[in-house]
């Protein structure tokens, strides 16, 4: 059969960072991943998975300075593990209001959570919270573009 033209599915790590308010009115810093249209339109990543890590915050809701290395370590471990074969893609993350949140879009939730355990195996157990839902159209991700300053 004829060769079908495959849309380019190149993952970049270009981001736009901006300040916003979360549902509780806390100030958060959002890091929104750009250039994900091909992945969004492919409909191959229909599950939105939110990973929350509460932390001890200063008066402004931001992490205390000694917490940042752990947040970075967790974020990098997750992204490297999930994106190596595009099982899941980090769409955005935000920090503030006493929690760090990473939002992924994934092909499969069971494999995602198995792999999450592998990704964090070298890190002490964390009080992570999770939420997974079907968002085939990436409505949640798209809505953040309306929040851009």
mmCIF file with all atom_site columns, C-alpha atoms in Angstrom:
data_model
loop_
_atom_site.group_PDB
_atom_site.id
_atom_site.type_symbol
_atom_site.label_atom_id
_atom_site.label_alt_id
_atom_site.label_comp_id
_atom_site.label_asym_id
_atom_site.label_entity_id
_atom_site.label_seq_id
_atom_site.pdbx_PDB_ins_code
_atom_site.Cartn_x
_atom_site.Cartn_y
_atom_site.Cartn_z
_atom_site.occupancy
_atom_site.B_iso_or_equiv
_atom_site.pdbx_formal_charge
_atom_site.auth_seq_id
_atom_site.auth_comp_id
_atom_site.auth_asym_id
_atom_site.auth_atom_id
_atom_site.pdbx_PDB_model_num
ATOM 1   C CA . UNK A 1 1   ? 0.000   0.000  0.000  1.00 0.00 ? 1   UNK A CA 1
ATOM 2   C CA . UNK A 1 2   ? 1.148   3.574  -0.599 1.00 0.00 ? 2   UNK A CA 1
ATOM 3   C CA . UNK A 1 3   ? 3.234   5.389  1.930  1.00 0.00 ? 3   UNK A CA 1
ATOM 4   C CA . UNK A 1 4   ? 1.207   7.763  4.036  1.00 0.00 ? 4   UNK A CA 1
ATOM 5   C CA . UNK A 1 5   ? 2.724   11.094 4.879  1.00 0.00 ? 5   UNK A CA 1
ATOM 6   C CA . UNK A 1 6   ? 3.303   11.154 8.639  1.00 0.00 ? 6   UNK A CA 1
ATOM 7   C CA . UNK A 1 7   ? 2.846   14.467 10.371 1.00 0.00 ? 7   UNK A CA 1
ATOM 8   C CA . UNK A 1 8   ? 6.001   15.503 12.138 1.00 0.00 ? 8   UNK A CA 1
ATOM 9   C CA . UNK A 1 9   ? 5.830   14.488 15.799 1.00 0.00 ? 9   UNK A CA 1
ATOM 10  C CA . UNK A 1 10  ? 8.934   16.230 17.037 1.00 0.00 ? 10  UNK A CA 1
ATOM 11  C CA . UNK A 1 11  ? 8.965   17.007 20.726 1.00 0.00 ? 11  UNK A CA 1
ATOM 12  C CA . UNK A 1 12  ? 10.616  20.269 21.695 1.00 0.00 ? 12  UNK A CA 1
ATOM 13  C CA . UNK A 1 13  ? 10.954  21.652 25.187 1.00 0.00 ? 13  UNK A CA 1
ATOM 14  C CA . UNK A 1 14  ? 10.021  25.233 24.351 1.00 0.00 ? 14  UNK A CA 1
ATOM 15  C CA . UNK A 1 15  ? 7.903   26.727 27.091 1.00 0.00 ? 15  UNK A CA 1
ATOM 16  C CA . UNK A 1 16  ? 6.159   29.889 28.057 1.00 0.00 ? 16  UNK A CA 1
ATOM 17  C CA . UNK A 1 17  ? 6.218   30.795 31.735 1.00 0.00 ? 17  UNK A CA 1
ATOM 18  C CA . UNK A 1 18  ? 3.669   33.121 33.309 1.00 0.00 ? 18  UNK A CA 1
ATOM 19  C CA . UNK A 1 19  ? 1.969   33.925 36.607 1.00 0.00 ? 19  UNK A CA 1
ATOM 20  C CA . UNK A 1 20  ? -1.647  33.002 37.217 1.00 0.00 ? 20  UNK A CA 1
ATOM 21  C CA . UNK A 1 21  ? -4.083  32.224 40.021 1.00 0.00 ? 21  UNK A CA 1
ATOM 22  C CA . UNK A 1 22  ? -5.270  28.714 40.859 1.00 0.00 ? 22  UNK A CA 1
ATOM 23  C CA . UNK A 1 23  ? -8.845  27.781 41.851 1.00 0.00 ? 23  UNK A CA 1
ATOM 24  C CA . UNK A 1 24  ? -8.123  28.738 45.481 1.00 0.00 ? 24  UNK A CA 1
ATOM 25  C CA . UNK A 1 25  ? -6.828  32.176 44.491 1.00 0.00 ? 25  UNK A CA 1
ATOM 26  C CA . UNK A 1 26  ? -3.191  31.305 45.207 1.00 0.00 ? 26  UNK A CA 1
ATOM 27  C CA . UNK A 1 27  ? -0.488  32.759 42.973 1.00 0.00 ? 27  UNK A CA 1
ATOM 28  C CA . UNK A 1 28  ? 1.156   30.103 40.827 1.00 0.00 ? 28  UNK A CA 1
ATOM 29  C CA . UNK A 1 29  ? 3.930   30.095 38.256 1.00 0.00 ? 29  UNK A CA 1
ATOM 30  C CA . UNK A 1 30  ? 2.895   28.132 35.172 1.00 0.00 ? 30  UNK A CA 1
ATOM 31  C CA . UNK A 1 31  ? 5.338   26.619 32.696 1.00 0.00 ? 31  UNK A CA 1
ATOM 32  C CA . UNK A 1 32  ? 3.335   25.831 29.557 1.00 0.00 ? 32  UNK A CA 1
ATOM 33  C CA . UNK A 1 33  ? 4.837   23.555 26.936 1.00 0.00 ? 33  UNK A CA 1
ATOM 34  C CA . UNK A 1 34  ? 4.574   24.922 23.390 1.00 0.00 ? 34  UNK A CA 1
ATOM 35  C CA . UNK A 1 35  ? 4.565   23.204 19.970 1.00 0.00 ? 35  UNK A CA 1
ATOM 36  C CA . UNK A 1 36  ? 2.434   20.228 21.028 1.00 0.00 ? 36  UNK A CA 1
ATOM 37  C CA . UNK A 1 37  ? -0.223  20.627 18.306 1.00 0.00 ? 37  UNK A CA 1
ATOM 38  C CA . UNK A 1 38  ? 0.778   17.507 16.375 1.00 0.00 ? 38  UNK A CA 1
ATOM 39  C CA . UNK A 1 39  ? 0.465   15.394 19.525 1.00 0.00 ? 39  UNK A CA 1
ATOM 40  C CA . UNK A 1 40  ? -2.843  16.987 20.461 1.00 0.00 ? 40  UNK A CA 1
ATOM 41  C CA . UNK A 1 41  ? -4.299  16.448 16.974 1.00 0.00 ? 41  UNK A CA 1
ATOM 42  C CA . UNK A 1 42  ? -3.077  12.839 16.772 1.00 0.00 ? 42  UNK A CA 1
ATOM 43  C CA . UNK A 1 43  ? -5.605  11.859 19.504 1.00 0.00 ? 43  UNK A CA 1
ATOM 44  C CA . UNK A 1 44  ? -3.115  9.185  20.614 1.00 0.00 ? 44  UNK A CA 1
ATOM 45  C CA . UNK A 1 45  ? -2.725  10.687 24.093 1.00 0.00 ? 45  UNK A CA 1
ATOM 46  C CA . UNK A 1 46  ? -6.311  10.888 25.369 1.00 0.00 ? 46  UNK A CA 1
ATOM 47  C CA . UNK A 1 47  ? -5.681  10.669 29.124 1.00 0.00 ? 47  UNK A CA 1
ATOM 48  C CA . UNK A 1 48  ? -4.894  13.726 31.215 1.00 0.00 ? 48  UNK A CA 1
ATOM 49  C CA . UNK A 1 49  ? -2.947  12.771 34.319 1.00 0.00 ? 49  UNK A CA 1
ATOM 50  C CA . UNK A 1 50  ? -2.245  15.272 37.044 1.00 0.00 ? 50  UNK A CA 1
ATOM 51  C CA . UNK A 1 51  ? 0.481   14.565 39.589 1.00 0.00 ? 51  UNK A CA 1
ATOM 52  C CA . UNK A 1 52  ? 0.496   16.761 42.693 1.00 0.00 ? 52  UNK A CA 1
ATOM 53  C CA . UNK A 1 53  ? 3.275   17.024 45.234 1.00 0.00 ? 53  UNK A CA 1
ATOM 54  C CA . UNK A 1 54  ? 2.419   19.096 48.322 1.00 0.00 ? 54  UNK A CA 1
ATOM 55  C CA . UNK A 1 55  ? 5.335   20.864 49.985 1.00 0.00 ? 55  UNK A CA 1
ATOM 56  C CA . UNK A 1 56  ? 6.000   23.076 52.967 1.00 0.00 ? 56  UNK A CA 1
ATOM 57  C CA . UNK A 1 57  ? 5.520   26.609 51.693 1.00 0.00 ? 57  UNK A CA 1
ATOM 58  C CA . UNK A 1 58  ? 6.640   30.043 52.742 1.00 0.00 ? 58  UNK A CA 1
ATOM 59  C CA . UNK A 1 59  ? 4.073   32.775 53.346 1.00 0.00 ? 59  UNK A CA 1
ATOM 60  C CA . UNK A 1 60  ? 3.706   33.355 49.598 1.00 0.00 ? 60  UNK A CA 1
ATOM 61  C CA . UNK A 1 61  ? 2.779   29.711 48.908 1.00 0.00 ? 61  UNK A CA 1
ATOM 62  C CA . UNK A 1 62  ? 6.051   29.094 47.078 1.00 0.00 ? 62  UNK A CA 1
ATOM 63  C CA . UNK A 1 63  ? 8.456   26.325 48.101 1.00 0.00 ? 63  UNK A CA 1
ATOM 64  C CA . UNK A 1 64  ? 11.168  27.036 50.618 1.00 0.00 ? 64  UNK A CA 1
ATOM 65  C CA . UNK A 1 65  ? 14.529  27.216 48.854 1.00 0.00 ? 65  UNK A CA 1
ATOM 66  C CA . UNK A 1 66  ? 15.686  23.804 50.106 1.00 0.00 ? 66  UNK A CA 1
ATOM 67  C CA . UNK A 1 67  ? 12.609  22.176 48.507 1.00 0.00 ? 67  UNK A CA 1
ATOM 68  C CA . UNK A 1 68  ? 13.426  23.226 44.930 1.00 0.00 ? 68  UNK A CA 1
ATOM 69  C CA . UNK A 1 69  ? 16.088  20.548 44.267 1.00 0.00 ? 69  UNK A CA 1
ATOM 70  C CA . UNK A 1 70  ? 13.615  17.763 45.126 1.00 0.00 ? 70  UNK A CA 1
ATOM 71  C CA . UNK A 1 71  ? 10.899  19.279 42.913 1.00 0.00 ? 71  UNK A CA 1
ATOM 72  C CA . UNK A 1 72  ? 13.365  19.521 40.029 1.00 0.00 ? 72  UNK A CA 1
ATOM 73  C CA . UNK A 1 73  ? 14.632  15.981 40.597 1.00 0.00 ? 73  UNK A CA 1
ATOM 74  C CA . UNK A 1 74  ? 11.089  14.549 40.561 1.00 0.00 ? 74  UNK A CA 1
ATOM 75  C CA . UNK A 1 75  ? 10.085  16.604 37.499 1.00 0.00 ? 75  UNK A CA 1
ATOM 76  C CA . UNK A 1 76  ? 13.161  15.587 35.499 1.00 0.00 ? 76  UNK A CA 1
ATOM 77  C CA . UNK A 1 77  ? 12.867  11.904 36.446 1.00 0.00 ? 77  UNK A CA 1
ATOM 78  C CA . UNK A 1 78  ? 9.213   11.824 35.380 1.00 0.00 ? 78  UNK A CA 1
ATOM 79  C CA . UNK A 1 79  ? 9.752   13.655 32.109 1.00 0.00 ? 79  UNK A CA 1
ATOM 80  C CA . UNK A 1 80  ? 12.760  11.575 31.059 1.00 0.00 ? 80  UNK A CA 1
ATOM 81  C CA . UNK A 1 81  ? 10.972  8.299  31.817 1.00 0.00 ? 81  UNK A CA 1
ATOM 82  C CA . UNK A 1 82  ? 7.582   9.154  30.299 1.00 0.00 ? 82  UNK A CA 1
ATOM 83  C CA . UNK A 1 83  ? 8.816   10.874 27.151 1.00 0.00 ? 83  UNK A CA 1
ATOM 84  C CA . UNK A 1 84  ? 11.562  8.465  26.100 1.00 0.00 ? 84  UNK A CA 1
ATOM 85  C CA . UNK A 1 85  ? 9.092   6.645  23.809 1.00 0.00 ? 85  UNK A CA 1
ATOM 86  C CA . UNK A 1 86  ? 6.273   9.209  24.042 1.00 0.00 ? 86  UNK A CA 1
ATOM 87  C CA . UNK A 1 87  ? 4.109   7.086  26.339 1.00 0.00 ? 87  UNK A CA 1
ATOM 88  C CA . UNK A 1 88  ? 3.135   10.414 27.862 1.00 0.00 ? 88  UNK A CA 1
ATOM 89  C CA . UNK A 1 89  ? 4.042   14.036 27.310 1.00 0.00 ? 89  UNK A CA 1
ATOM 90  C CA . UNK A 1 90  ? 4.355   16.765 29.895 1.00 0.00 ? 90  UNK A CA 1
ATOM 91  C CA . UNK A 1 91  ? 1.910   19.478 28.792 1.00 0.00 ? 91  UNK A CA 1
ATOM 92  C CA . UNK A 1 92  ? 2.452   21.960 31.593 1.00 0.00 ? 92  UNK A CA 1
ATOM 93  C CA . UNK A 1 93  ? 3.446   22.296 35.198 1.00 0.00 ? 93  UNK A CA 1
ATOM 94  C CA . UNK A 1 94  ? 2.859   24.839 37.902 1.00 0.00 ? 94  UNK A CA 1
ATOM 95  C CA . UNK A 1 95  ? 4.136   25.647 41.335 1.00 0.00 ? 95  UNK A CA 1
ATOM 96  C CA . UNK A 1 96  ? 2.471   27.646 44.096 1.00 0.00 ? 96  UNK A CA 1
ATOM 97  C CA . UNK A 1 97  ? -0.227  27.399 46.727 1.00 0.00 ? 97  UNK A CA 1
ATOM 98  C CA . UNK A 1 98  ? 1.830   24.788 48.592 1.00 0.00 ? 98  UNK A CA 1
ATOM 99  C CA . UNK A 1 99  ? 2.029   22.275 45.746 1.00 0.00 ? 99  UNK A CA 1
ATOM 100 C CA . UNK A 1 100 ? 3.907   21.382 42.592 1.00 0.00 ? 100 UNK A CA 1
ATOM 101 C CA . UNK A 1 101 ? 1.711   20.023 39.806 1.00 0.00 ? 101 UNK A CA 1
ATOM 102 C CA . UNK A 1 102 ? 2.759   18.215 36.634 1.00 0.00 ? 102 UNK A CA 1
ATOM 103 C CA . UNK A 1 103 ? 0.136   17.553 33.942 1.00 0.00 ? 103 UNK A CA 1
ATOM 104 C CA . UNK A 1 104 ? 0.767   14.827 31.380 1.00 0.00 ? 104 UNK A CA 1
ATOM 105 C CA . UNK A 1 105 ? -1.212  13.511 28.455 1.00 0.00 ? 105 UNK A CA 1
ATOM 106 C CA . UNK A 1 106 ? -0.782  9.747  28.143 1.00 0.00 ? 106 UNK A CA 1
ATOM 107 C CA . UNK A 1 107 ? -1.585  6.856  25.832 1.00 0.00 ? 107 UNK A CA 1
ATOM 108 C CA . UNK A 1 108 ? -2.386  4.451  28.650 1.00 0.00 ? 108 UNK A CA 1
ATOM 109 C CA . UNK A 1 109 ? -2.962  5.076  32.356 1.00 0.00 ? 109 UNK A CA 1
ATOM 110 C CA . UNK A 1 110 ? -1.935  1.614  33.655 1.00 0.00 ? 110 UNK A CA 1
ATOM 111 C CA . UNK A 1 111 ? 1.455   1.721  31.966 1.00 0.00 ? 111 UNK A CA 1
ATOM 112 C CA . UNK A 1 112 ? 1.883   5.343  33.033 1.00 0.00 ? 112 UNK A CA 1
ATOM 113 C CA . UNK A 1 113 ? 1.533   4.466  36.727 1.00 0.00 ? 113 UNK A CA 1
ATOM 114 C CA . UNK A 1 114 ? 3.777   1.390  36.432 1.00 0.00 ? 114 UNK A CA 1
ATOM 115 C CA . UNK A 1 115 ? 6.419   3.544  34.836 1.00 0.00 ? 115 UNK A CA 1
ATOM 116 C CA . UNK A 1 116 ? 5.930   6.284  37.422 1.00 0.00 ? 116 UNK A CA 1
ATOM 117 C CA . UNK A 1 117 ? 7.074   3.859  40.110 1.00 0.00 ? 117 UNK A CA 1
ATOM 118 C CA . UNK A 1 118 ? 10.201  3.045  38.082 1.00 0.00 ? 118 UNK A CA 1
ATOM 119 C CA . UNK A 1 119 ? 10.908  6.727  37.463 1.00 0.00 ? 119 UNK A CA 1
ATOM 120 C CA . UNK A 1 120 ? 10.815  7.564  41.160 1.00 0.00 ? 120 UNK A CA 1
ATOM 121 C CA . UNK A 1 121 ? 12.440  4.365  42.463 1.00 0.00 ? 121 UNK A CA 1
ATOM 122 C CA . UNK A 1 122 ? 15.627  6.171  43.543 1.00 0.00 ? 122 UNK A CA 1
ATOM 123 C CA . UNK A 1 123 ? 13.773  8.952  45.357 1.00 0.00 ? 123 UNK A CA 1
ATOM 124 C CA . UNK A 1 124 ? 12.411  8.588  48.897 1.00 0.00 ? 124 UNK A CA 1
ATOM 125 C CA . UNK A 1 125 ? 8.644   7.935  48.986 1.00 0.00 ? 125 UNK A CA 1
ATOM 126 C CA . UNK A 1 126 ? 6.646   11.108 48.387 1.00 0.00 ? 126 UNK A CA 1
ATOM 127 C CA . UNK A 1 127 ? 3.086   12.115 49.358 1.00 0.00 ? 127 UNK A CA 1
ATOM 128 C CA . UNK A 1 128 ? 1.991   12.267 45.715 1.00 0.00 ? 128 UNK A CA 1
ATOM 129 C CA . UNK A 1 129 ? -1.647  12.776 44.740 1.00 0.00 ? 129 UNK A CA 1
ATOM 130 C CA . UNK A 1 130 ? -3.052  11.807 41.348 1.00 0.00 ? 130 UNK A CA 1
ATOM 131 C CA . UNK A 1 131 ? -6.005  12.571 39.144 1.00 0.00 ? 131 UNK A CA 1
ATOM 132 C CA . UNK A 1 132 ? -6.624  10.915 35.784 1.00 0.00 ? 132 UNK A CA 1
ATOM 133 C CA . UNK A 1 133 ? -9.408  11.684 33.325 1.00 0.00 ? 133 UNK A CA 1
ATOM 134 C CA . UNK A 1 134 ? -10.161 11.342 29.655 1.00 0.00 ? 134 UNK A CA 1
ATOM 135 C CA . UNK A 1 135 ? -9.478  14.595 27.768 1.00 0.00 ? 135 UNK A CA 1
ATOM 136 C CA . UNK A 1 136 ? -9.131  13.430 24.170 1.00 0.00 ? 136 UNK A CA 1
ATOM 137 C CA . UNK A 1 137 ? -9.337  16.967 22.790 1.00 0.00 ? 137 UNK A CA 1
ATOM 138 C CA . UNK A 1 138 ? -6.797  18.355 25.300 1.00 0.00 ? 138 UNK A CA 1
ATOM 139 C CA . UNK A 1 139 ? -9.381  20.947 26.396 1.00 0.00 ? 139 UNK A CA 1
ATOM 140 C CA . UNK A 1 140 ? -7.584  21.550 29.677 1.00 0.00 ? 140 UNK A CA 1
ATOM 141 C CA . UNK A 1 141 ? -4.258  22.247 27.942 1.00 0.00 ? 141 UNK A CA 1
ATOM 142 C CA . UNK A 1 142 ? -5.889  24.465 25.301 1.00 0.00 ? 142 UNK A CA 1
ATOM 143 C CA . UNK A 1 143 ? -7.682  26.522 27.944 1.00 0.00 ? 143 UNK A CA 1
ATOM 144 C CA . UNK A 1 144 ? -4.329  27.686 29.342 1.00 0.00 ? 144 UNK A CA 1
ATOM 145 C CA . UNK A 1 145 ? -3.631  29.624 26.179 1.00 0.00 ? 145 UNK A CA 1
ATOM 146 C CA . UNK A 1 146 ? -6.621  31.804 27.079 1.00 0.00 ? 146 UNK A CA 1
ATOM 147 C CA . UNK A 1 147 ? -4.904  32.559 30.390 1.00 0.00 ? 147 UNK A CA 1
ATOM 148 C CA . UNK A 1 148 ? -1.727  33.829 28.757 1.00 0.00 ? 148 UNK A CA 1
ATOM 149 C CA . UNK A 1 149 ? -1.037  37.434 29.715 1.00 0.00 ? 149 UNK A CA 1
#
